[in-house]
Short mmCIF file of C-alpha atoms and ligand atoms in Angstrom, two decimals:
data_model
loop_
_atom_site.label_atom_id
_atom_site.label_comp_id
_atom_site.label_asym_id
_atom_site.label_seq_id
_atom_site.Cartn_x
_atom_site.Cartn_y
_atom_site.Cartn_z
CA MET A 1 0.37 -59.52 34.44
CA THR A 2 -3.09 -60.94 33.80
CA GLU A 3 -5.27 -60.82 36.87
CA GLY A 4 -5.17 -64.15 38.70
CA LEU A 5 -2.05 -65.33 36.90
CA PRO A 6 1.59 -64.97 37.97
CA MET A 7 4.01 -62.97 35.84
CA GLU A 8 5.94 -65.48 33.77
CA ILE A 9 9.71 -65.29 34.16
CA PRO A 10 11.54 -68.55 33.42
CA VAL A 11 14.73 -69.73 35.13
CA ALA A 12 17.37 -71.63 33.16
CA ASP A 13 17.77 -75.41 33.38
CA LEU A 14 14.35 -76.30 34.75
CA PRO A 15 12.16 -78.91 33.04
CA PRO A 16 9.79 -77.37 30.44
CA ARG A 17 6.84 -79.46 31.56
CA ILE A 18 5.81 -81.11 34.85
CA ARG A 19 3.35 -83.94 35.35
CA ILE A 20 1.28 -83.23 38.43
CA HIS A 21 0.16 -86.38 40.23
CA GLU A 22 -3.01 -85.16 41.94
CA VAL A 23 -3.64 -86.93 45.25
CA GLY A 24 -6.54 -84.90 46.69
CA PRO A 25 -9.25 -87.55 46.32
CA ARG A 26 -7.03 -90.17 48.00
CA ASP A 27 -4.44 -88.57 50.30
CA GLY A 28 -6.71 -85.58 50.91
CA LEU A 29 -9.98 -87.30 51.63
CA GLN A 30 -8.49 -90.25 53.54
CA ASN A 31 -7.69 -87.85 56.33
CA GLU A 32 -11.01 -86.05 56.60
CA LYS A 33 -12.92 -86.74 59.80
CA ALA A 34 -16.18 -86.75 57.88
CA VAL A 35 -16.75 -89.42 55.30
CA VAL A 36 -17.43 -87.56 52.06
CA PRO A 37 -20.40 -88.96 50.09
CA THR A 38 -19.35 -91.07 47.11
CA GLU A 39 -21.18 -88.83 44.60
CA ILE A 40 -19.21 -85.82 45.87
CA LYS A 41 -15.94 -87.72 45.45
CA ALA A 42 -16.88 -88.62 41.87
CA GLU A 43 -17.80 -85.00 41.16
CA PHE A 44 -14.52 -83.84 42.73
CA ILE A 45 -12.56 -86.12 40.39
CA ARG A 46 -14.63 -84.99 37.39
CA ARG A 47 -13.92 -81.33 38.21
CA LEU A 48 -10.20 -82.00 38.71
CA ALA A 49 -10.08 -83.65 35.29
CA GLY A 50 -11.98 -80.68 33.87
CA ALA A 51 -9.29 -78.39 35.31
CA GLY A 52 -6.69 -80.26 33.26
CA LEU A 53 -5.18 -82.70 35.76
CA SER A 54 -4.20 -85.83 33.87
CA THR A 55 -3.21 -88.12 36.76
CA ILE A 56 -5.70 -88.24 39.62
CA GLU A 57 -5.20 -90.74 42.42
CA ALA A 58 -8.79 -91.80 42.94
CA THR A 59 -8.99 -94.02 46.02
CA SER A 60 -7.44 -96.95 47.93
CA PHE A 61 -8.22 -100.65 47.97
CA VAL A 62 -7.01 -101.05 51.54
CA HIS A 63 -8.79 -102.65 54.47
CA PRO A 64 -11.99 -100.64 54.99
CA LYS A 65 -11.52 -100.67 58.76
CA TRP A 66 -8.06 -99.12 58.42
CA VAL A 67 -9.27 -96.24 56.24
CA PRO A 68 -13.06 -95.96 56.52
CA GLN A 69 -13.04 -92.70 54.52
CA LEU A 70 -12.18 -94.69 51.38
CA ALA A 71 -14.29 -97.78 52.10
CA ASP A 72 -16.54 -96.91 49.16
CA ALA A 73 -13.91 -97.67 46.47
CA GLU A 74 -16.18 -100.35 44.94
CA GLN A 75 -18.98 -97.80 44.57
CA LEU A 76 -16.78 -94.91 43.45
CA PHE A 77 -14.77 -96.57 40.72
CA PRO A 78 -17.71 -97.57 38.49
CA MET A 79 -19.04 -94.00 38.73
CA LEU A 80 -15.87 -92.85 36.96
CA ASP A 81 -16.07 -95.42 34.24
CA GLY A 82 -17.04 -94.83 30.64
CA HIS A 83 -17.03 -91.04 30.73
CA GLU A 84 -15.57 -89.17 27.79
CA TRP A 85 -13.84 -86.71 30.13
CA LEU A 86 -11.76 -89.56 31.48
CA ASP A 87 -10.28 -90.59 28.12
CA ASP A 88 -6.99 -88.83 28.79
CA VAL A 89 -6.96 -89.17 32.56
CA ALA A 90 -5.08 -91.84 34.52
CA LEU A 91 -6.70 -92.90 37.79
CA PRO A 92 -4.13 -94.68 39.96
CA VAL A 93 -5.30 -96.40 43.15
CA LEU A 94 -3.49 -97.55 46.28
CA VAL A 95 -3.16 -101.30 46.70
CA PRO A 96 -1.29 -102.81 49.68
CA ASN A 97 -1.65 -106.53 49.01
CA ALA A 98 -3.04 -109.31 46.80
CA ARG A 99 -6.55 -108.78 48.15
CA GLY A 100 -6.38 -105.10 47.24
CA LEU A 101 -5.08 -105.93 43.77
CA ASP A 102 -7.94 -108.40 43.19
CA ARG A 103 -10.42 -105.68 44.12
CA ALA A 104 -8.75 -103.06 41.92
CA LEU A 105 -8.42 -105.35 38.90
CA ALA A 106 -12.03 -106.49 39.20
CA LEU A 107 -13.02 -102.85 38.64
CA GLY A 108 -10.64 -102.30 35.73
CA ALA A 109 -7.94 -100.19 37.43
CA ARG A 110 -4.94 -99.71 35.10
CA ARG A 111 -2.50 -97.99 37.46
CA ILE A 112 -1.76 -99.00 41.02
CA ALA A 113 0.53 -97.85 43.80
CA VAL A 114 2.03 -99.96 46.55
CA PHE A 115 3.20 -98.03 49.58
CA GLY A 116 6.22 -98.89 51.66
CA SER A 117 7.96 -97.19 54.55
CA ALA A 118 11.58 -96.23 55.12
CA THR A 119 11.11 -96.79 58.86
CA GLU A 120 10.06 -99.84 60.86
CA THR A 121 7.71 -97.91 63.13
CA PHE A 122 5.60 -96.51 60.30
CA ALA A 123 5.63 -99.87 58.47
CA ALA A 124 4.16 -101.43 61.61
CA ARG A 125 1.58 -98.69 62.14
CA ASN A 126 0.51 -98.27 58.54
CA LEU A 127 0.75 -101.82 57.24
CA ASN A 128 0.94 -104.03 60.32
CA ARG A 129 4.20 -105.42 58.93
CA THR A 130 7.98 -105.04 59.23
CA ILE A 131 9.68 -103.39 56.26
CA ALA A 132 10.81 -106.82 55.02
CA GLU A 133 7.33 -108.28 55.47
CA SER A 134 5.74 -105.39 53.62
CA LEU A 135 8.14 -105.79 50.70
CA ALA A 136 7.28 -109.51 50.66
CA MET A 137 3.59 -108.52 50.61
CA PHE A 138 4.18 -106.19 47.63
CA GLU A 139 6.27 -108.62 45.62
CA PRO A 140 3.45 -110.76 44.15
CA VAL A 141 1.32 -107.63 43.71
CA VAL A 142 3.94 -105.90 41.56
CA ALA A 143 4.71 -109.13 39.66
CA ARG A 144 1.04 -109.72 38.79
CA ALA A 145 0.47 -106.09 37.89
CA ARG A 146 3.43 -106.15 35.53
CA GLU A 147 2.16 -109.30 33.85
CA ASP A 148 -1.10 -107.43 33.23
CA LYS A 149 0.81 -104.37 31.94
CA ILE A 150 -0.47 -102.28 34.83
CA HIS A 151 1.64 -99.26 35.73
CA VAL A 152 3.06 -99.53 39.26
CA ARG A 153 4.09 -96.64 41.46
CA GLY A 154 6.05 -97.39 44.61
CA TYR A 155 5.50 -94.90 47.38
CA LEU A 156 8.11 -94.66 50.08
CA SER A 157 6.97 -92.88 53.25
CA MET A 158 9.07 -91.19 55.94
CA CYS A 159 11.94 -90.45 53.55
CA PHE A 160 13.12 -87.45 55.57
CA GLY A 161 11.83 -87.81 59.11
CA ASP A 162 9.56 -90.00 61.17
CA PRO A 163 7.44 -88.81 64.12
CA TRP A 164 8.54 -91.76 66.27
CA GLU A 165 12.09 -92.38 65.03
CA GLY A 166 13.24 -88.82 64.26
CA PRO A 167 15.50 -88.00 61.29
CA VAL A 168 15.81 -90.94 58.89
CA PRO A 169 19.34 -91.68 57.62
CA VAL A 170 19.71 -91.22 53.85
CA HIS A 171 21.33 -94.66 53.43
CA GLN A 172 18.33 -96.30 55.09
CA VAL A 173 15.93 -94.57 52.68
CA VAL A 174 18.08 -95.50 49.69
CA ARG A 175 18.21 -99.15 50.78
CA VAL A 176 14.41 -99.52 50.97
CA ALA A 177 13.85 -97.41 47.83
CA LYS A 178 16.17 -99.68 45.91
CA GLN A 179 14.40 -102.79 47.21
CA LEU A 180 11.05 -101.31 46.21
CA MET A 181 12.29 -100.48 42.71
CA ASP A 182 13.92 -103.91 42.39
CA LEU A 183 10.45 -105.46 42.80
CA GLY A 184 9.68 -103.91 39.39
CA CYS A 185 7.95 -100.61 40.18
CA ASP A 186 7.86 -98.20 37.24
CA GLU A 187 8.06 -95.13 39.42
CA LEU A 188 9.17 -94.17 42.93
CA SER A 189 7.44 -91.42 44.91
CA LEU A 190 9.48 -90.00 47.78
CA GLY A 191 7.11 -89.25 50.64
CA ASP A 192 7.87 -86.52 53.13
CA THR A 193 4.93 -87.77 55.15
CA ILE A 194 5.32 -85.29 58.01
CA GLY A 195 6.70 -82.40 55.97
CA VAL A 196 10.06 -81.96 57.71
CA ALA A 197 12.36 -81.97 54.66
CA THR A 198 14.39 -78.96 53.58
CA PRO A 199 15.94 -78.42 50.11
CA GLY A 200 19.48 -79.59 50.92
CA HIS A 201 18.08 -82.82 52.32
CA VAL A 202 16.02 -83.34 49.15
CA LEU A 203 19.05 -82.79 46.89
CA THR A 204 21.19 -85.11 49.02
CA LEU A 205 18.61 -87.91 48.85
CA LEU A 206 18.12 -87.50 45.09
CA ALA A 207 21.87 -87.64 44.49
CA ALA A 208 22.19 -90.72 46.72
CA LEU A 209 19.37 -92.47 44.84
CA ASN A 210 21.03 -91.71 41.50
CA GLU A 211 24.29 -93.04 42.89
CA ALA A 212 22.48 -96.27 43.86
CA GLY A 213 21.15 -96.65 40.31
CA VAL A 214 17.67 -95.12 40.64
CA PRO A 215 17.43 -92.64 37.75
CA THR A 216 15.81 -89.23 38.22
CA ASN A 217 13.26 -89.89 35.46
CA THR A 218 11.68 -92.62 37.61
CA ILE A 219 11.39 -90.42 40.71
CA GLY A 220 8.48 -88.27 41.83
CA VAL A 221 8.29 -86.12 44.95
CA HIS A 222 5.45 -86.15 47.48
CA PHE A 223 5.76 -83.30 49.94
CA HIS A 224 3.45 -82.54 52.82
CA ASP A 225 3.51 -78.89 53.81
CA THR A 226 3.62 -79.14 57.62
CA TYR A 227 6.58 -76.75 58.01
CA GLY A 228 5.86 -74.65 54.91
CA GLN A 229 8.81 -76.20 53.03
CA ALA A 230 6.96 -78.04 50.27
CA LEU A 231 7.42 -75.45 47.51
CA ALA A 232 11.08 -74.83 48.31
CA ASN A 233 11.66 -78.58 48.31
CA THR A 234 9.82 -78.90 45.00
CA LEU A 235 11.98 -76.22 43.38
CA ALA A 236 15.10 -78.06 44.56
CA ALA A 237 13.76 -81.30 43.06
CA LEU A 238 13.03 -79.55 39.75
CA GLN A 239 16.55 -78.18 39.69
CA HIS A 240 17.73 -81.77 40.03
CA GLY A 241 15.59 -82.73 37.02
CA VAL A 242 12.52 -84.28 38.67
CA THR A 243 9.43 -83.93 36.44
CA THR A 244 6.69 -85.63 38.50
CA VAL A 245 5.32 -83.72 41.47
CA ASP A 246 2.52 -84.91 43.77
CA ALA A 247 0.08 -82.34 45.10
CA SER A 248 -3.38 -82.16 46.54
CA ALA A 249 -6.05 -79.74 45.35
CA GLY A 250 -6.71 -77.10 47.98
CA GLY A 251 -3.97 -78.58 50.21
CA LEU A 252 -6.29 -81.31 51.51
CA GLY A 253 -4.69 -84.19 53.26
CA GLY A 254 -2.51 -85.86 55.81
CA CYS A 255 -2.11 -89.44 56.84
CA PRO A 256 -4.38 -91.22 59.32
CA TYR A 257 -1.44 -93.25 60.64
CA ALA A 258 0.96 -90.31 61.15
CA LYS A 259 -0.78 -87.73 63.29
CA SER A 260 1.74 -84.97 62.68
CA ALA A 261 1.15 -85.12 58.91
CA THR A 262 -0.82 -82.17 57.57
CA GLY A 263 -2.02 -81.55 54.06
CA ASN A 264 0.03 -82.15 50.96
CA LEU A 265 1.52 -79.34 48.96
CA ALA A 266 -1.54 -77.57 47.53
CA THR A 267 -1.87 -78.09 43.78
CA GLU A 268 -2.82 -74.42 43.30
CA ASP A 269 0.33 -73.22 45.13
CA LEU A 270 2.39 -75.55 42.95
CA VAL A 271 0.71 -74.42 39.72
CA TRP A 272 1.19 -70.74 40.63
CA MET A 273 4.94 -71.31 41.00
CA LEU A 274 5.28 -73.52 37.91
CA HIS A 275 3.35 -71.15 35.65
CA GLY A 276 5.37 -68.24 37.01
CA LEU A 277 8.47 -70.15 35.96
CA GLY A 278 6.98 -70.71 32.50
CA ILE A 279 6.67 -74.46 33.12
CA GLU A 280 3.73 -76.19 31.43
CA THR A 281 1.30 -78.20 33.55
CA GLY A 282 -1.84 -78.40 31.40
CA VAL A 283 -3.80 -77.07 34.39
CA ASP A 284 -6.33 -74.23 34.27
CA LEU A 285 -5.66 -72.50 37.60
CA GLY A 286 -9.02 -70.70 37.66
CA ARG A 287 -11.00 -73.91 37.22
CA LEU A 288 -8.82 -75.74 39.74
CA THR A 289 -9.29 -72.99 42.34
CA ALA A 290 -13.06 -73.04 41.76
CA THR A 291 -12.97 -76.80 42.37
CA SER A 292 -11.15 -76.40 45.67
CA VAL A 293 -13.51 -73.63 46.78
CA TRP A 294 -16.43 -75.94 45.97
CA MET A 295 -14.77 -78.85 47.85
CA ALA A 296 -14.09 -76.61 50.86
CA GLU A 297 -17.83 -75.80 50.93
CA GLN A 298 -18.62 -79.52 50.93
CA LEU A 299 -16.21 -80.05 53.83
CA GLY A 300 -17.44 -76.98 55.70
CA ARG A 301 -14.04 -75.33 56.17
CA PRO A 302 -11.78 -73.06 54.11
CA SER A 303 -8.94 -74.43 52.02
CA PRO A 304 -5.50 -74.05 53.67
CA SER A 305 -3.96 -73.20 50.26
CA ARG A 306 -2.59 -69.65 50.13
CA THR A 307 -3.24 -69.48 46.39
CA VAL A 308 -6.84 -70.66 46.73
CA ARG A 309 -7.41 -68.04 49.42
CA ALA A 310 -5.79 -65.25 47.40
CA LEU A 311 -7.60 -66.09 44.18
CA SER A 312 -10.99 -66.58 45.77
CA HIS A 313 -10.78 -63.54 48.05
CA LYS A 314 -13.62 -61.13 47.42
CA GLU A 315 -13.75 -57.56 48.68
P1 HMG B 401 -3.85 -106.71 58.46
O1 HMG B 401 -4.81 -106.49 59.59
O2 HMG B 401 -2.48 -107.19 58.81
O3 HMG B 401 -4.52 -107.65 57.37
O4 HMG B 401 -3.75 -105.36 57.66
P2 HMG B 401 -4.40 -109.20 57.12
O5 HMG B 401 -3.55 -109.43 55.93
O6 HMG B 401 -4.04 -109.91 58.40
O7 HMG B 401 -5.91 -109.59 56.76
C1 HMG B 401 -6.93 -109.44 57.77
C2 HMG B 401 -8.29 -109.40 57.10
O8 HMG B 401 -8.39 -108.21 56.29
C3 HMG B 401 -8.58 -110.55 56.15
O9 HMG B 401 -9.97 -110.84 56.25
C4 HMG B 401 -8.30 -109.99 54.80
O10 HMG B 401 -9.04 -110.60 53.74
C5 HMG B 401 -8.75 -108.55 54.96
P3 HMG B 401 -10.50 -112.16 57.03
O11 HMG B 401 -9.83 -113.29 56.31
O12 HMG B 401 -9.99 -111.99 58.43
O13 HMG B 401 -11.98 -112.05 56.89
N1 HMG B 401 -8.02 -107.68 54.05
C6 HMG B 401 -8.58 -106.83 53.18
N2 HMG B 401 -9.84 -106.49 52.91
C7 HMG B 401 -10.06 -105.60 51.93
N3 HMG B 401 -9.08 -105.04 51.22
C8 HMG B 401 -7.80 -105.33 51.45
C9 HMG B 401 -7.51 -106.25 52.47
N4 HMG B 401 -6.36 -106.76 52.95
C10 HMG B 401 -6.68 -107.63 53.90
N5 HMG B 401 -6.82 -104.76 50.72
C11 HMG B 401 -3.36 -104.14 55.63
C12 HMG B 401 -2.84 -105.21 56.58
C13 HMG B 401 -2.24 -103.84 54.67
C14 HMG B 401 -4.56 -104.70 54.89
C15 HMG B 401 -3.77 -102.91 56.46
O14 HMG B 401 -2.70 -102.54 57.27
C16 HMG B 401 -4.17 -101.73 55.61
O15 HMG B 401 -5.18 -101.77 54.92
N6 HMG B 401 -3.39 -100.62 55.69
C17 HMG B 401 -3.65 -99.43 54.89
C18 HMG B 401 -3.25 -98.18 55.61
C19 HMG B 401 -3.41 -96.98 54.71
O16 HMG B 401 -4.16 -97.01 53.72
N7 HMG B 401 -2.72 -95.87 55.04
C20 HMG B 401 -2.78 -94.65 54.27
C21 HMG B 401 -2.08 -94.73 52.95
S1 HMG B 401 -0.32 -94.51 53.06
C22 HMG B 401 -0.09 -92.79 52.97
O17 HMG B 401 -1.03 -92.04 53.09
C23 HMG B 401 1.29 -92.27 52.69
C24 HMG B 401 1.44 -91.72 51.27
O18 HMG B 401 0.56 -90.63 51.04
C25 HMG B 401 2.89 -91.23 51.06
C26 HMG B 401 3.39 -90.29 52.18
O19 HMG B 401 2.80 -89.23 52.40
O20 HMG B 401 4.39 -90.68 52.79
C27 HMG B 401 1.16 -92.80 50.21
MG1 MG B 402 0.92 -88.56 51.63
#
């Protein structure tokens, strides 16, 4: 074993390569109490790209009063433009409505994500809409994006449990997921917003989605690590054939409209497991860890990622 790298022992029937959808700059920073300076955000994204991450969710074009931490999207996006290091990097952004799409397109965004909820309570709290109203809000957004050949991800939150409504029935999740995909989304990301899922639940939902006509190759998984289940859930999803996994550098994150949500699965923890399984990610774990250590210094608190802590521990 090389120091700082896991011993590589593959397991049969897992995908050879995984695309990591890095959400630290968006899902991570949206939940920080402090508003991180725009230059630091741009540097964070630059370092993540330098560590080999090829999809980095950069920010959100939502109402600035709803998420003040990301109110600087107009300033941030141009700072990322025109750099050679971004040639091979996709920078998706969150867009809830036509106003958000106008703002994103004006800055040249090429990938967007709409974000729906499997439960009525979270739809009301996060989007000020019913589920049906939020789908109606997304419809013209997805249609216009498709006309412009913009890649559209459809997030679905509260796929496993909801802090107000409790466990969420699988059929309810499948119904909204199908409606979201029927709008024309290219990809579906299954959000375990409060981190309550366990592997059997993940496999059951994936099978039910397949049964409803949503193929595995359009599905990504977005686990928060509240109950320490995110890696186990990810492995289950990989066994089912999922090849897109969301994670947040250093385990940053949460959701401002779901108080029990903690950070996402840490990208370093994910990469440690994937590389141990012999699965390619394109990520340089040393550079990624250094980035999270640097970001933790900016935020003034240590990273919650076990892998970051282990790799940056000094005697
Ligand atoms: P609303 O108050 O119902 O907005 O909010 P509205 O449509 O009534 O418009 C009110 C005013 O806001 C209007 O201005 C609009 O122009 C303006 P006025 O005419 O009064 O002067 N406005 C905007 N301004 C800038 N950008 C916009 C925008 N939209 C309207 N895009 C709204 C509805 C959807 C806007 C609001 O609820 C919102 O911004 N919500 C975002 C919440 C959010 O970002 N949550 C976190 C992301 S979701 C998440 O983290 C989960 C995820 O990680 C997956 C998981 O873990 O499950 C993705
Ligand atoms: Mg999230």
